[in-house]
Amino acid sequence: MLEQEIFRVDDPGRIRDLARAHPWATLISHTPDRGLVVSHLPVLVDDSRQDTTLLGHLARTDARKHELGSHEVVVVIQGPHGYISPSWYGETPHVPTWNFTVLHVHGRPEVLDPTDTYDVLSATVDHFEDRLPEPWRLARVESYAHRIAAAVTGFRLPATKVTAKAKLSQDEREEIVLRLAGALESGRPYAVPELARAMRDIRRKP
């Protein structure tokens, strides 16, 4: 990923917050036999550690295709993003662009044993269920969950390299950014209110 100083995100807290808020990720491996292997999965931030470490799980057949644990992988996490129309600026010249936030986490996965894999599954359920008024827990179907967990491979991914980028019109004047954010909140085509919030927030952060 092209790294530009103006769009770089270095703060570990902001990086982990991005991963927490957008847990649906893409896992990419390069294997000797199959070449590139790509899977999509939910990931969690390992809050027991201070660095950027992710937890996740795959079907065991997918884990074998990735040869999980035998080489480095990259996990791509996509935050809010969207199309920016030149008509929104209210001045010229401008061309269409795409604003986005994205995180790349590189590392060699540590394959977990069945007990730790089950814990990752349970924590993943809790992460999503905690927002509901009456959260459902994996323990409600514990014997069944343990049976299906046998077909799952859990992993921990300590980051050896983290690249985070937030291209949110930082190169534009404040009044232009507010104008673009307003268009993204307008309900018109290409509106993405979450992207507008990200554009406003990054102006407030050092």
XYZ file of N, CA and C in Angstrom, residues 18-99:
246
model
N -9.933 1.013 15.011
C -10.388 0.733 13.648
C -10.695 -0.752 13.493
N -9.808 -1.591 14.019
C -10.028 -3.039 13.925
C -11.245 -3.470 14.738
N -11.441 -2.882 15.909
C -12.600 -3.245 16.734
C -13.915 -2.860 16.048
N -13.921 -1.703 15.426
C -15.155 -1.193 14.823
C -15.499 -1.880 13.510
N -14.510 -2.515 12.875
C -14.728 -3.116 11.552
C -14.113 -4.512 11.517
N -14.743 -5.464 12.206
C -14.121 -6.776 12.391
C -14.194 -7.718 11.198
N -14.952 -7.370 10.159
C -15.023 -8.265 8.989
C -13.790 -8.015 8.128
N -12.947 -9.031 7.983
C -11.611 -8.847 7.417
C -11.359 -9.802 6.257
N -10.271 -9.534 5.539
C -9.799 -10.386 4.452
C -8.417 -10.909 4.809
N -8.250 -12.223 4.779
C -6.972 -12.873 5.075
C -6.358 -13.349 3.772
N -5.109 -12.953 3.524
C -4.433 -13.276 2.266
C -3.130 -13.997 2.566
N -2.958 -15.157 1.938
C -1.722 -15.934 2.054
C -1.148 -16.168 0.674
N 0.163 -16.357 0.620
C 0.800 -16.828 -0.614
C 1.435 -18.171 -0.308
N 0.891 -19.229 -0.913
C 1.354 -20.585 -0.628
C 2.148 -21.137 -1.812
N 3.100 -22.024 -1.550
C 3.913 -22.583 -2.637
C 3.090 -23.347 -3.664
N 2.072 -24.082 -3.221
C 1.320 -24.947 -4.135
C 0.130 -24.256 -4.789
N -0.602 -23.463 -4.026
C -1.837 -22.858 -4.533
C -1.664 -21.407 -4.957
N -0.538 -20.810 -4.662
C -0.374 -19.390 -4.940
C -1.157 -18.586 -3.921
N -1.842 -17.549 -4.382
C -2.605 -16.711 -3.474
C -3.871 -17.424 -3.001
N -4.110 -17.364 -1.690
C -5.320 -17.909 -1.086
C -5.966 -16.777 -0.282
N -7.257 -16.574 -0.477
C -7.966 -15.460 0.152
C -9.200 -15.987 0.879
N -9.378 -15.572 2.122
C -10.572 -15.919 2.892
C -11.113 -14.661 3.565
N -12.406 -14.702 3.909
C -13.059 -13.594 4.596
C -13.570 -14.113 5.935
N -13.367 -13.330 6.990
C -13.642 -13.827 8.333
C -13.732 -12.673 9.326
N -14.391 -12.909 10.469
C -14.363 -11.904 11.535
C -13.077 -12.036 12.343
N -12.527 -10.926 12.768
C -11.347 -10.935 13.632
C -11.608 -10.045 14.841
N -10.915 -10.344 15.914
C -10.997 -9.563 17.139
C -9.626 -9.000 17.475
N -9.604 -7.909 18.212
C -8.365 -7.396 18.790
C -8.122 -8.146 20.095
N -6.912 -8.662 20.258
C -6.553 -9.360 21.493
C -6.263 -8.319 22.573
N -7.245 -8.051 23.421
C -7.114 -7.000 24.430
C -6.227 -7.404 25.600
N -5.765 -8.644 25.607
C -4.844 -9.059 26.663
C -3.418 -8.588 26.373
N -3.219 -8.021 25.179
C -1.888 -7.568 24.775
C -1.933 -6.086 24.433
N -0.787 -5.431 24.579
C -0.694 -3.997 24.332
C -0.424 -3.679 22.865
N 0.099 -4.651 22.113
C 0.409 -4.403 20.708
C -0.818 -4.705 19.860
N -0.642 -4.644 18.537
C -1.737 -4.988 17.633
C -1.668 -6.473 17.334
N -2.467 -7.235 18.043
C -2.568 -8.677 17.838
C -4.021 -9.015 17.566
N -4.256 -9.809 16.541
C -5.616 -10.190 16.163
C -5.890 -11.644 16.515
N -7.144 -11.933 16.766
C -7.617 -13.298 16.968
C -8.657 -13.601 15.906
N -8.640 -14.824 15.389
C -9.620 -15.183 14.378
C -9.773 -16.682 14.268
N -10.653 -17.100 13.387
C -10.848 -18.533 13.166
C -11.296 -18.761 11.722
N -10.936 -19.932 11.229
C -11.313 -20.374 9.901
C -11.822 -21.804 9.975
N -12.630 -22.194 9.001
C -12.920 -23.617 8.847
C -11.593 -24.346 8.645
N -11.488 -25.524 9.215
C -10.213 -26.240 9.152
C -9.746 -26.471 7.711
N -10.699 -26.722 6.801
C -10.305 -26.923 5.399
C -9.680 -25.657 4.823
N -10.233 -24.478 5.186
C -9.649 -23.222 4.713
C -8.278 -22.996 5.328
N -8.137 -23.316 6.612
C -6.841 -23.152 7.270
C -5.774 -23.994 6.592
N -6.150 -25.183 6.162
C -5.186 -26.035 5.447
C -4.798 -25.427 4.111
N -5.764 -24.846 3.419
C -5.448 -24.224 2.133
C -4.488 -23.059 2.307
N -4.657 -22.326 3.411
C -3.747 -21.213 3.706
C -2.389 -21.697 4.226
N -2.315 -23.008 4.575
C -1.128 -23.529 5.266
C -0.847 -22.645 6.488
N -1.908 -22.409 7.237
C -1.888 -21.457 8.343
C -0.810 -21.816 9.363
N 0.004 -20.838 9.679
C 1.067 -21.018 10.647
C 2.424 -21.284 10.050
N 2.463 -21.598 8.747
C 3.745 -21.952 8.138
C 4.411 -20.777 7.429
N 3.729 -19.657 7.312
C 4.310 -18.507 6.615
C 3.560 -17.241 7.021
N 4.054 -16.109 6.586
C 3.418 -14.835 6.905
C 2.155 -14.639 6.067
N 1.206 -13.954 6.649
C -0.035 -13.593 5.960
C -0.262 -12.100 6.145
N -1.253 -11.580 5.464
C -1.697 -10.207 5.709
C -3.207 -10.216 5.879
N -3.670 -9.507 6.896
C -5.102 -9.318 7.131
C -5.434 -7.877 6.771
N -6.435 -7.702 5.923
C -6.870 -6.379 5.479
C -8.208 -6.065 6.139
N -8.265 -4.934 6.834
C -9.485 -4.476 7.494
C -9.882 -3.146 6.860
N -11.076 -3.116 6.310
C -11.564 -1.924 5.613
C -12.508 -1.142 6.509
N -12.158 0.105 6.800
C -13.027 0.978 7.568
C -13.987 1.719 6.659
N -14.580 2.816 7.127
C -15.528 3.568 6.297
C -14.862 4.098 5.033
N -15.611 4.071 3.940
C -15.064 4.525 2.651
C -16.210 4.951 1.755
N -15.884 5.723 0.732
C -16.930 6.129 -0.191
C -16.451 7.076 -1.277
N -17.288 7.188 -2.290
C -17.023 8.036 -3.454
C -17.231 9.506 -3.101
N -16.334 10.351 -3.607
C -16.426 11.801 -3.413
C -16.601 12.451 -4.785
N -17.743 13.082 -5.002
C -18.042 13.707 -6.298
C -17.432 15.102 -6.388
N -16.867 15.463 -7.539
C -16.345 16.823 -7.717
C -17.414 17.895 -7.516
N -18.686 17.537 -7.742
C -19.767 18.525 -7.616
C -19.988 18.957 -6.175
N -19.453 18.195 -5.220
C -19.666 18.514 -3.811
C -18.747 19.629 -3.302
N -17.663 19.884 -4.000
C -16.676 20.834 -3.499
C -17.166 22.292 -3.570
N -17.994 22.582 -4.559
C -18.464 23.947 -4.732
C -17.430 24.862 -5.353
N -16.347 24.296 -5.876
C -15.312 25.071 -6.555
C -14.541 24.130 -7.473
N -13.812 24.686 -8.408
C -13.020 23.893 -9.342
C -11.562 24.369 -9.281
N -10.589 23.580 -9.779
C -10.787 22.249 -10.361
C -10.705 21.149 -9.305
N -11.550 20.150 -9.440
C -11.470 18.923 -8.664
C -11.895 17.765 -9.560
N -11.453 16.578 -9.221
C -11.822 15.367 -9.960
C -12.389 14.363 -8.951
N -13.084 13.344 -9.442
C -13.606 12.335 -8.510
C -12.477 11.663 -7.733
N -12.782 11.279 -6.513
C -11.815 10.540 -5.705
C -12.570 9.606 -4.778
N -11.824 8.816 -4.003
C -12.414 7.872 -3.052
C -11.741 8.103 -1.715
N -12.513 8.434 -0.708
C -11.982 8.549 0.650
C -12.140 7.216 1.362
